[in-house]
Amino acid sequence: MGFDYYAILDIPRTASEVDIRLAYRKLAVRCHPKNDFHDAPQIPFPSMSLEHYWELLNEAFDVLSNAHRRQIYDLYGEEGLKSGVVTPAGFVPPYKFSNDCMKIYKDFFATYSPYGDFIDAVTRPPPLCADDPTAVRVKGPDIVHPIELSLEEIFHGAIKKMRIIREEFADEAQVEMVLVEDTIPVHVPPGVPSGTSIRFPEAGNRGPKIIPSDIVFVVTESNHDRFRRDGVDLHAVQNISLENALIGFSLEIEGIDGRQIVTQIVDIVDPHYVKIFEGEGLPFPEDTTQRGDLFVTFEVSFPNFIPKELREKFRIVFQELNCPE
């Protein structure tokens, strides 16, 4: 019979992401192999050895803190999680715990020590006043989140509300810590390049011995169904018939701003033909009144079959045009 991960963390099955992290925070510090508290730590399973519980605690957190693993566990139990299951989205491979409990602990607390940055801060809070020269505070590493944008959002600019979870002081004495959910409005300027970092200084985790980390949102682009971006320029592919390629046609295409762009194509559309619409691309980041260009290339559809009589007519037409067959 498998273990109940929720019971190991002493939380209900309806627990939120914050509840899971708070439960792990409390129990992991309490059960850390290197803690030297005089009193035996209280754990949800008193009959279990502390060493065994420590391993199960980290495995439970490794599963439940991952939304995908938690969903599989909730639907198929531990057996399905560790055997692999077939879902409507395809086969989900088996989960195997790494057994590297200290890595999970370090990824959560940013330290291997049960005292560093947490227990030491609670049992012996360091002075936080600037007039105490012994109070050395170190800034934590950046907390980086991707922020995915559509080309329309990049064109117009956007305000994205990004949800984060961070550590915050729970009391005025700045000793006790809690996890809080917060929403940060991220202002994205028009024409922002992919890979741009939008930084919120010292908006990350707080703590008695650290300077809050910066939260950094890095812009990524979602794939577009009609356009491909190249800097401030846009590229599109238009399907046309062989008839249109040879005798011309009226091209109608919707721009990135939603306007209908209409023009008459009177040239012969050969494989290298490109129609350029100046100023129909994305805004320049440094001057949003200026825009890049839209480049349209063409895919020509050829007929699958031409009757013999028509072939002869084509031959005559090409001879009159003095074109090679």
mmCIF file of C-alpha atoms in Angstrom:
data_model
loop_
_atom_site.group_PDB
_atom_site.id
_atom_site.type_symbol
_atom_site.label_atom_id
_atom_site.label_comp_id
_atom_site.label_asym_id
_atom_site.label_seq_id
_atom_site.Cartn_x
_atom_site.Cartn_y
_atom_site.Cartn_z
ATOM 1 C CA MET A 1 0.000 0.000 0.000
ATOM 2 C CA GLY A 2 1.368 3.403 -0.924
ATOM 3 C CA PHE A 3 1.758 6.433 1.302
ATOM 4 C CA ASP A 4 -0.673 9.326 1.356
ATOM 5 C CA TYR A 5 1.404 12.365 0.364
ATOM 6 C CA TYR A 6 -1.191 14.721 1.818
ATOM 7 C CA ALA A 7 -1.066 12.933 5.180
ATOM 8 C CA ILE A 8 2.732 13.073 5.144
ATOM 9 C CA LEU A 9 2.566 16.867 4.823
ATOM 10 C CA ASP A 10 -0.365 16.945 7.283
ATOM 11 C CA ILE A 11 -2.593 18.897 4.886
ATOM 12 C CA PRO A 12 -6.022 18.243 3.302
ATOM 13 C CA ARG A 13 -6.335 17.192 -0.328
ATOM 14 C CA THR A 14 -7.841 20.606 -1.070
ATOM 15 C CA ALA A 15 -4.654 22.373 0.062
ATOM 16 C CA SER A 16 -3.493 25.295 -2.072
ATOM 17 C CA GLU A 17 0.017 25.760 -3.435
ATOM 18 C CA VAL A 18 0.743 28.118 -0.545
ATOM 19 C CA ASP A 19 -0.554 25.566 2.000
ATOM 20 C CA ILE A 20 1.780 22.923 0.552
ATOM 21 C CA ARG A 21 4.807 25.191 0.748
ATOM 22 C CA LEU A 22 3.979 26.329 4.281
ATOM 23 C CA ALA A 23 3.563 22.736 5.463
ATOM 24 C CA TYR A 24 6.870 21.699 3.915
ATOM 25 C CA ARG A 25 8.613 24.738 5.375
ATOM 26 C CA LYS A 26 7.467 23.887 8.887
ATOM 27 C CA LEU A 27 8.140 20.159 8.754
ATOM 28 C CA ALA A 28 11.406 20.292 6.795
ATOM 29 C CA VAL A 29 13.051 22.598 9.316
ATOM 30 C CA ARG A 30 11.698 20.494 12.170
ATOM 31 C CA CYS A 31 12.988 17.205 10.727
ATOM 32 C CA HIS A 32 16.250 18.281 9.100
ATOM 33 C CA PRO A 33 18.890 15.569 9.791
ATOM 34 C CA LYS A 34 21.355 18.142 11.126
ATOM 35 C CA ASN A 35 19.118 19.949 13.529
ATOM 36 C CA ASP A 36 20.209 19.524 17.128
ATOM 37 C CA PHE A 37 17.121 20.561 19.035
ATOM 38 C CA HIS A 38 16.960 18.927 22.453
ATOM 39 C CA ASP A 39 13.315 17.962 22.096
ATOM 40 C CA ALA A 40 12.363 15.242 19.618
ATOM 41 C CA PRO A 41 10.529 16.848 16.681
ATOM 42 C CA GLN A 42 6.807 16.228 16.426
ATOM 43 C CA ILE A 43 5.862 14.562 13.128
ATOM 44 C CA PRO A 44 2.498 13.368 11.766
ATOM 45 C CA PHE A 45 3.610 9.705 12.066
ATOM 46 C CA PRO A 46 5.118 9.230 15.562
ATOM 47 C CA SER A 47 5.803 5.520 14.984
ATOM 48 C CA MET A 48 7.924 6.215 11.897
ATOM 49 C CA SER A 49 11.655 6.791 12.127
ATOM 50 C CA LEU A 50 12.710 10.386 11.605
ATOM 51 C CA GLU A 51 15.072 9.358 8.803
ATOM 52 C CA HIS A 52 12.296 7.559 6.910
ATOM 53 C CA TYR A 53 9.869 10.429 7.430
ATOM 54 C CA TRP A 54 12.467 12.920 6.155
ATOM 55 C CA GLU A 55 12.692 11.007 2.867
ATOM 56 C CA LEU A 56 8.915 10.693 2.513
ATOM 57 C CA LEU A 57 8.435 14.366 3.357
ATOM 58 C CA ASN A 58 10.697 15.475 0.516
ATOM 59 C CA GLU A 59 9.134 12.996 -1.904
ATOM 60 C CA ALA A 60 5.647 14.222 -0.993
ATOM 61 C CA PHE A 61 6.679 17.840 -1.531
ATOM 62 C CA ASP A 62 8.420 16.967 -4.799
ATOM 63 C CA VAL A 63 5.135 15.517 -6.092
ATOM 64 C CA LEU A 64 2.536 17.897 -4.675
ATOM 65 C CA SER A 65 4.458 21.104 -5.419
ATOM 66 C CA ASN A 66 4.466 20.182 -9.109
ATOM 67 C CA ALA A 67 1.011 20.824 -10.608
ATOM 68 C CA HIS A 68 1.329 18.107 -13.277
ATOM 69 C CA ARG A 69 2.579 15.416 -10.878
ATOM 70 C CA ARG A 70 -0.082 16.354 -8.348
ATOM 71 C CA GLN A 71 -2.821 16.008 -10.967
ATOM 72 C CA ILE A 72 -1.588 12.535 -11.946
ATOM 73 C CA TYR A 73 -1.339 11.523 -8.277
ATOM 74 C CA ASP A 74 -4.839 12.807 -7.499
ATOM 75 C CA LEU A 75 -6.344 10.949 -10.457
ATOM 76 C CA TYR A 76 -4.363 7.692 -10.447
ATOM 77 C CA GLY A 77 -2.764 7.451 -7.012
ATOM 78 C CA GLU A 78 0.823 6.592 -6.174
ATOM 79 C CA GLU A 79 0.735 3.420 -8.278
ATOM 80 C CA GLY A 80 -0.302 5.284 -11.428
ATOM 81 C CA LEU A 81 2.202 8.052 -10.727
ATOM 82 C CA LYS A 82 5.099 5.602 -10.405
ATOM 83 C CA SER A 83 4.010 3.195 -13.147
ATOM 84 C CA GLY A 84 3.098 5.696 -15.843
ATOM 85 C CA VAL A 85 -0.393 6.285 -17.213
ATOM 86 C CA VAL A 86 -2.063 6.846 -20.551
ATOM 87 C CA THR A 87 -4.021 10.108 -20.636
ATOM 88 C CA PRO A 88 -5.947 11.853 -23.446
ATOM 89 C CA ALA A 89 -2.806 13.945 -24.007
ATOM 90 C CA GLY A 90 -0.616 10.849 -24.372
ATOM 91 C CA PHE A 91 1.504 8.582 -22.182
ATOM 92 C CA VAL A 92 2.866 10.106 -18.970
ATOM 93 C CA PRO A 93 6.134 8.369 -18.043
ATOM 94 C CA PRO A 94 6.641 6.964 -14.534
ATOM 95 C CA TYR A 95 7.734 9.275 -11.746
ATOM 96 C CA LYS A 96 10.890 8.284 -9.899
ATOM 97 C CA PHE A 97 11.981 10.130 -6.791
ATOM 98 C CA SER A 98 15.581 11.324 -6.962
ATOM 99 C CA ASN A 99 16.206 10.602 -3.245
ATOM 100 C CA ASP A 100 18.249 13.804 -3.157
ATOM 101 C CA CYS A 101 16.416 15.296 -0.172
ATOM 102 C CA MET A 102 19.081 17.886 0.513
ATOM 103 C CA LYS A 103 18.799 19.279 -3.022
ATOM 104 C CA ILE A 104 15.041 19.705 -2.604
ATOM 105 C CA TYR A 105 15.652 21.397 0.745
ATOM 106 C CA LYS A 106 18.321 23.690 -0.735
ATOM 107 C CA ASP A 107 16.137 24.594 -3.731
ATOM 108 C CA PHE A 108 13.440 25.664 -1.287
ATOM 109 C CA PHE A 109 15.511 27.427 1.392
ATOM 110 C CA ALA A 110 18.563 28.407 -0.725
ATOM 111 C CA THR A 111 20.790 26.694 1.868
ATOM 112 C CA TYR A 112 21.674 23.177 3.026
ATOM 113 C CA SER A 113 21.804 24.215 6.679
ATOM 114 C CA PRO A 114 18.744 23.941 8.920
ATOM 115 C CA TYR A 115 19.976 27.110 10.628
ATOM 116 C CA GLY A 116 21.147 29.295 7.762
ATOM 117 C CA ASP A 117 18.741 32.069 6.789
ATOM 118 C CA PHE A 118 15.848 30.531 8.641
ATOM 119 C CA ILE A 119 16.228 28.823 12.029
ATOM 120 C CA ASP A 120 19.114 31.066 12.957
ATOM 121 C CA ALA A 121 16.954 34.045 12.043
ATOM 122 C CA VAL A 122 14.126 32.774 14.220
ATOM 123 C CA THR A 123 16.117 31.649 17.292
ATOM 124 C CA ARG A 124 18.768 34.370 17.160
ATOM 125 C CA PRO A 125 17.441 37.209 14.985
ATOM 126 C CA PRO A 126 20.328 39.295 13.659
ATOM 127 C CA PRO A 127 20.172 43.066 14.100
ATOM 128 C CA LEU A 128 18.552 44.736 11.142
ATOM 129 C CA CYS A 129 19.460 48.322 11.939
ATOM 130 C CA ALA A 130 21.799 50.144 9.622
ATOM 131 C CA ASP A 131 23.739 51.543 12.598
ATOM 132 C CA ASP A 132 24.946 48.052 13.562
ATOM 133 C CA PRO A 133 28.073 47.334 11.515
ATOM 134 C CA THR A 134 27.882 43.615 12.289
ATOM 135 C CA ALA A 135 24.542 43.210 10.548
ATOM 136 C CA VAL A 136 25.631 42.046 7.096
ATOM 137 C CA ARG A 137 22.741 41.522 4.715
ATOM 138 C CA VAL A 138 23.256 39.718 1.424
ATOM 139 C CA LYS A 139 20.973 40.197 -1.548
ATOM 140 C CA GLY A 140 19.350 37.057 -2.852
ATOM 141 C CA PRO A 141 19.626 35.974 -6.505
ATOM 142 C CA ASP A 142 17.135 37.251 -9.065
ATOM 143 C CA ILE A 143 13.818 35.420 -9.247
ATOM 144 C CA VAL A 144 13.165 35.021 -12.960
ATOM 145 C CA HIS A 145 9.748 34.382 -14.515
ATOM 146 C CA PRO A 146 8.904 34.179 -18.241
ATOM 147 C CA ILE A 147 6.133 36.435 -19.499
ATOM 148 C CA GLU A 148 4.616 35.158 -22.748
ATOM 149 C CA LEU A 149 3.145 37.717 -25.136
ATOM 150 C CA SER A 150 1.202 37.481 -28.377
ATOM 151 C CA LEU A 151 2.313 39.599 -31.323
ATOM 152 C CA GLU A 152 -0.812 41.703 -30.856
ATOM 153 C CA GLU A 153 0.219 42.441 -27.253
ATOM 154 C CA ILE A 154 3.722 43.311 -28.447
ATOM 155 C CA PHE A 155 2.249 45.624 -31.092
ATOM 156 C CA HIS A 156 -0.138 47.475 -28.789
ATOM 157 C CA GLY A 157 1.724 47.118 -25.511
ATOM 158 C CA ALA A 158 0.043 45.457 -22.556
ATOM 159 C CA ILE A 159 -0.378 45.293 -18.814
ATOM 160 C CA LYS A 160 0.019 41.692 -17.665
ATOM 161 C CA LYS A 161 -1.001 40.725 -14.144
ATOM 162 C CA MET A 162 1.575 38.181 -12.989
ATOM 163 C CA ARG A 163 0.902 36.026 -9.933
ATOM 164 C CA ILE A 164 3.871 35.312 -7.639
ATOM 165 C CA ILE A 165 4.467 33.626 -4.288
ATOM 166 C CA ARG A 166 7.056 35.130 -1.989
ATOM 167 C CA GLU A 167 8.208 35.135 1.629
ATOM 168 C CA GLU A 168 7.162 38.100 3.734
ATOM 169 C CA PHE A 169 7.455 39.153 7.367
ATOM 170 C CA ALA A 170 4.481 38.103 9.468
ATOM 171 C CA ASP A 171 5.132 40.410 12.411
ATOM 172 C CA GLU A 172 6.377 43.899 13.117
ATOM 173 C CA ALA A 173 9.484 42.506 14.801
ATOM 174 C CA GLN A 174 10.412 40.986 11.413
ATOM 175 C CA VAL A 175 11.184 37.563 12.828
ATOM 176 C CA GLU A 176 8.345 35.274 11.778
ATOM 177 C CA MET A 177 7.979 34.541 8.066
ATOM 178 C CA VAL A 178 4.959 33.580 5.955
ATOM 179 C CA LEU A 179 4.348 32.819 2.308
ATOM 180 C CA VAL A 180 2.022 35.252 0.579
ATOM 181 C CA GLU A 181 0.477 35.379 -2.857
ATOM 182 C CA ASP A 182 0.777 38.627 -4.730
ATOM 183 C CA THR A 183 -0.057 40.033 -8.151
ATOM 184 C CA ILE A 184 2.387 42.306 -9.930
ATOM 185 C CA PRO A 185 1.134 44.442 -12.853
ATOM 186 C CA VAL A 186 3.828 44.281 -15.528
ATOM 187 C CA HIS A 187 3.708 47.158 -18.007
ATOM 188 C CA VAL A 188 4.925 45.952 -21.405
ATOM 189 C CA PRO A 189 5.774 48.783 -23.835
ATOM 190 C CA PRO A 190 4.838 48.504 -27.537
ATOM 191 C CA GLY A 191 7.457 46.817 -29.725
ATOM 192 C CA VAL A 192 9.303 45.208 -26.814
ATOM 193 C CA PRO A 193 12.001 42.826 -28.137
ATOM 194 C CA SER A 194 11.929 39.153 -27.218
ATOM 195 C CA GLY A 195 14.290 38.429 -24.335
ATOM 196 C CA THR A 196 13.777 41.838 -22.728
ATOM 197 C CA SER A 197 14.030 41.762 -18.935
ATOM 198 C CA ILE A 198 11.523 43.797 -16.926
ATOM 199 C CA ARG A 199 12.929 44.169 -13.425
ATOM 200 C CA PHE A 200 11.164 44.879 -10.139
ATOM 201 C CA PRO A 201 13.916 45.782 -7.660
ATOM 202 C CA GLU A 202 13.722 44.091 -4.252
ATOM 203 C CA ALA A 203 10.215 42.760 -4.860
ATOM 204 C CA GLY A 204 11.166 39.153 -4.034
ATOM 205 C CA ASN A 205 11.577 37.134 -0.845
ATOM 206 C CA ARG A 206 12.211 39.059 2.346
ATOM 207 C CA GLY A 207 14.096 37.823 5.385
ATOM 208 C CA PRO A 208 15.954 39.025 8.460
ATOM 209 C CA LYS A 209 19.365 38.332 6.907
ATOM 210 C CA ILE A 210 18.789 39.107 3.246
ATOM 211 C CA ILE A 211 18.172 42.050 1.004
ATOM 212 C CA PRO A 212 15.050 41.169 -0.999
ATOM 213 C CA SER A 213 15.723 39.655 -4.390
ATOM 214 C CA ASP A 214 14.775 41.383 -7.617
ATOM 215 C CA ILE A 215 11.904 39.825 -9.548
ATOM 216 C CA VAL A 216 12.661 39.734 -13.264
ATOM 217 C CA PHE A 217 10.129 38.982 -15.994
ATOM 218 C CA VAL A 218 11.684 37.911 -19.305
ATOM 219 C CA VAL A 219 9.627 38.521 -22.448
ATOM 220 C CA THR A 220 8.936 35.532 -24.690
ATOM 221 C CA GLU A 221 6.763 35.430 -27.808
ATOM 222 C CA SER A 222 4.007 32.938 -28.500
ATOM 223 C CA ASN A 223 3.771 31.533 -32.010
ATOM 224 C CA HIS A 224 1.433 33.451 -34.310
ATOM 225 C CA ASP A 225 -0.844 31.794 -36.835
ATOM 226 C CA ARG A 226 -0.168 34.376 -39.584
ATOM 227 C CA PHE A 227 3.026 36.286 -38.871
ATOM 228 C CA ARG A 228 6.657 35.592 -38.062
ATOM 229 C CA ARG A 229 8.645 38.283 -36.311
ATOM 230 C CA ASP A 230 12.111 39.470 -37.313
ATOM 231 C CA GLY A 231 12.987 42.419 -35.108
ATOM 232 C CA VAL A 232 10.444 45.116 -35.965
ATOM 233 C CA ASP A 233 9.601 43.479 -39.318
ATOM 234 C CA LEU A 234 6.867 40.923 -39.875
ATOM 235 C CA HIS A 235 6.766 38.122 -42.434
ATOM 236 C CA ALA A 236 3.668 36.413 -43.813
ATOM 237 C CA VAL A 237 2.998 33.727 -46.411
ATOM 238 C CA GLN A 238 -0.021 34.019 -48.733
ATOM 239 C CA ASN A 239 -1.417 31.088 -50.712
ATOM 240 C CA ILE A 240 -2.499 31.950 -54.268
ATOM 241 C CA SER A 241 -3.552 30.066 -57.376
ATOM 242 C CA LEU A 242 -1.436 29.663 -60.495
ATOM 243 C CA GLU A 243 -3.950 31.852 -62.309
ATOM 244 C CA ASN A 244 -3.398 34.701 -59.864
ATOM 245 C CA ALA A 245 0.348 34.261 -60.010
ATOM 246 C CA LEU A 246 0.331 34.698 -63.782
ATOM 247 C CA ILE A 247 -2.359 37.297 -64.475
ATOM 248 C CA GLY A 248 -2.479 39.298 -61.239
ATOM 249 C CA PHE A 249 -5.052 39.648 -58.515
ATOM 250 C CA SER A 250 -6.299 41.805 -55.661
ATOM 251 C CA LEU A 251 -4.407 40.983 -52.461
ATOM 252 C CA GLU A 252 -6.277 41.447 -49.205
ATOM 253 C CA ILE A 253 -4.458 40.777 -45.939
ATOM 254 C CA GLU A 254 -5.220 41.678 -42.328
ATOM 255 C CA GLY A 255 -2.413 43.599 -40.663
ATOM 256 C CA ILE A 256 -1.157 43.071 -37.136
ATOM 257 C CA ASP A 257 -3.235 46.087 -36.075
ATOM 258 C CA GLY A 258 -6.437 44.502 -37.421
ATOM 259 C CA ARG A 259 -6.766 46.781 -40.470
ATOM 260 C CA GLN A 260 -7.449 45.299 -43.889
ATOM 261 C CA ILE A 261 -4.593 45.993 -46.306
ATOM 262 C CA VAL A 262 -5.695 45.884 -49.939
ATOM 263 C CA THR A 263 -3.463 46.239 -52.993
ATOM 264 C CA GLN A 264 -3.431 45.141 -56.616
ATOM 265 C CA ILE A 265 -0.711 42.700 -57.650
ATOM 266 C CA VAL A 266 0.042 43.259 -61.340
ATOM 267 C CA ASP A 267 3.464 41.593 -61.448
ATOM 268 C CA ILE A 268 4.027 37.952 -62.234
ATOM 269 C CA VAL A 269 4.528 36.195 -58.910
ATOM 270 C CA ASP A 270 7.634 34.057 -59.321
ATOM 271 C CA PRO A 271 9.251 31.994 -56.515
ATOM 272 C CA HIS A 272 11.392 34.980 -55.463
ATOM 273 C CA TYR A 273 8.620 37.574 -55.491
ATOM 274 C CA VAL A 274 8.123 39.505 -52.249
ATOM 275 C CA LYS A 275 5.539 42.197 -51.644
ATOM 276 C CA ILE A 276 6.710 44.750 -49.082
ATOM 277 C CA PHE A 277 4.262 46.901 -47.147
ATOM 278 C CA GLU A 278 6.238 49.689 -45.569
ATOM 279 C CA GLY A 279 5.261 50.721 -42.059
ATOM 280 C CA GLU A 280 3.015 47.718 -41.447
ATOM 281 C CA GLY A 281 5.331 45.933 -39.030
ATOM 282 C CA LEU A 282 5.881 46.375 -35.285
ATOM 283 C CA PRO A 283 6.698 49.661 -33.542
ATOM 284 C CA PHE A 284 10.325 50.561 -32.950
ATOM 285 C CA PRO A 285 10.927 50.257 -29.180
ATOM 286 C CA GLU A 286 12.874 53.519 -29.100
ATOM 287 C CA ASP A 287 10.265 55.410 -31.173
ATOM 288 C CA THR A 288 6.831 53.823 -31.241
ATOM 289 C CA THR A 289 5.604 56.307 -33.867
ATOM 290 C CA GLN A 290 7.810 54.470 -36.381
ATOM 291 C CA ARG A 291 7.095 50.926 -37.554
ATOM 292 C CA GLY A 292 8.923 48.190 -39.389
ATOM 293 C CA ASP A 293 7.731 46.598 -42.615
ATOM 294 C CA LEU A 294 5.543 43.656 -43.563
ATOM 295 C CA PHE A 295 7.057 41.187 -46.049
ATOM 296 C CA VAL A 296 4.613 38.916 -47.870
ATOM 297 C CA THR A 297 5.835 35.904 -49.842
ATOM 298 C CA PHE A 298 3.605 33.607 -51.858
ATOM 299 C CA GLU A 299 2.933 29.904 -52.108
ATOM 300 C CA VAL A 300 1.547 29.093 -55.570
ATOM 301 C CA SER A 301 -0.905 26.207 -55.840
ATOM 302 C CA PHE A 302 -0.512 24.207 -59.059
ATOM 303 C CA PRO A 303 -3.289 22.085 -60.583
ATOM 304 C CA ASN A 304 -2.981 18.341 -60.068
ATOM 305 C CA PHE A 305 -4.105 17.569 -63.621
ATOM 306 C CA ILE A 306 -4.344 19.430 -66.949
ATOM 307 C CA PRO A 307 -6.273 17.871 -69.868
ATOM 308 C CA LYS A 308 -4.370 17.389 -73.128
ATOM 309 C CA GLU A 309 -6.397 20.025 -74.988
ATOM 310 C CA LEU A 310 -5.553 22.661 -72.384
ATOM 311 C CA ARG A 311 -1.884 21.714 -72.458
ATOM 312 C CA GLU A 312 -1.798 22.496 -76.162
ATOM 313 C CA LYS A 313 -3.389 25.870 -75.491
ATOM 314 C CA PHE A 314 -0.802 26.576 -72.796
ATOM 315 C CA ARG A 315 1.938 25.612 -75.243
ATOM 316 C CA ILE A 316 0.650 28.129 -77.766
ATOM 317 C CA VAL A 317 0.386 30.859 -75.122
ATOM 318 C CA PHE A 318 3.947 30.251 -73.937
ATOM 319 C CA GLN A 319 5.238 30.272 -77.484
ATOM 320 C CA GLU A 320 3.558 33.617 -78.040
ATOM 321 C CA LEU A 321 5.179 34.908 -74.859
ATOM 322 C CA ASN A 322 8.499 33.608 -76.095
ATOM 323 C CA CYS A 323 8.937 31.737 -72.836
ATOM 324 C CA PRO A 324 10.574 28.335 -72.531
ATOM 325 C CA GLU A 325 8.178 25.556 -71.715
#
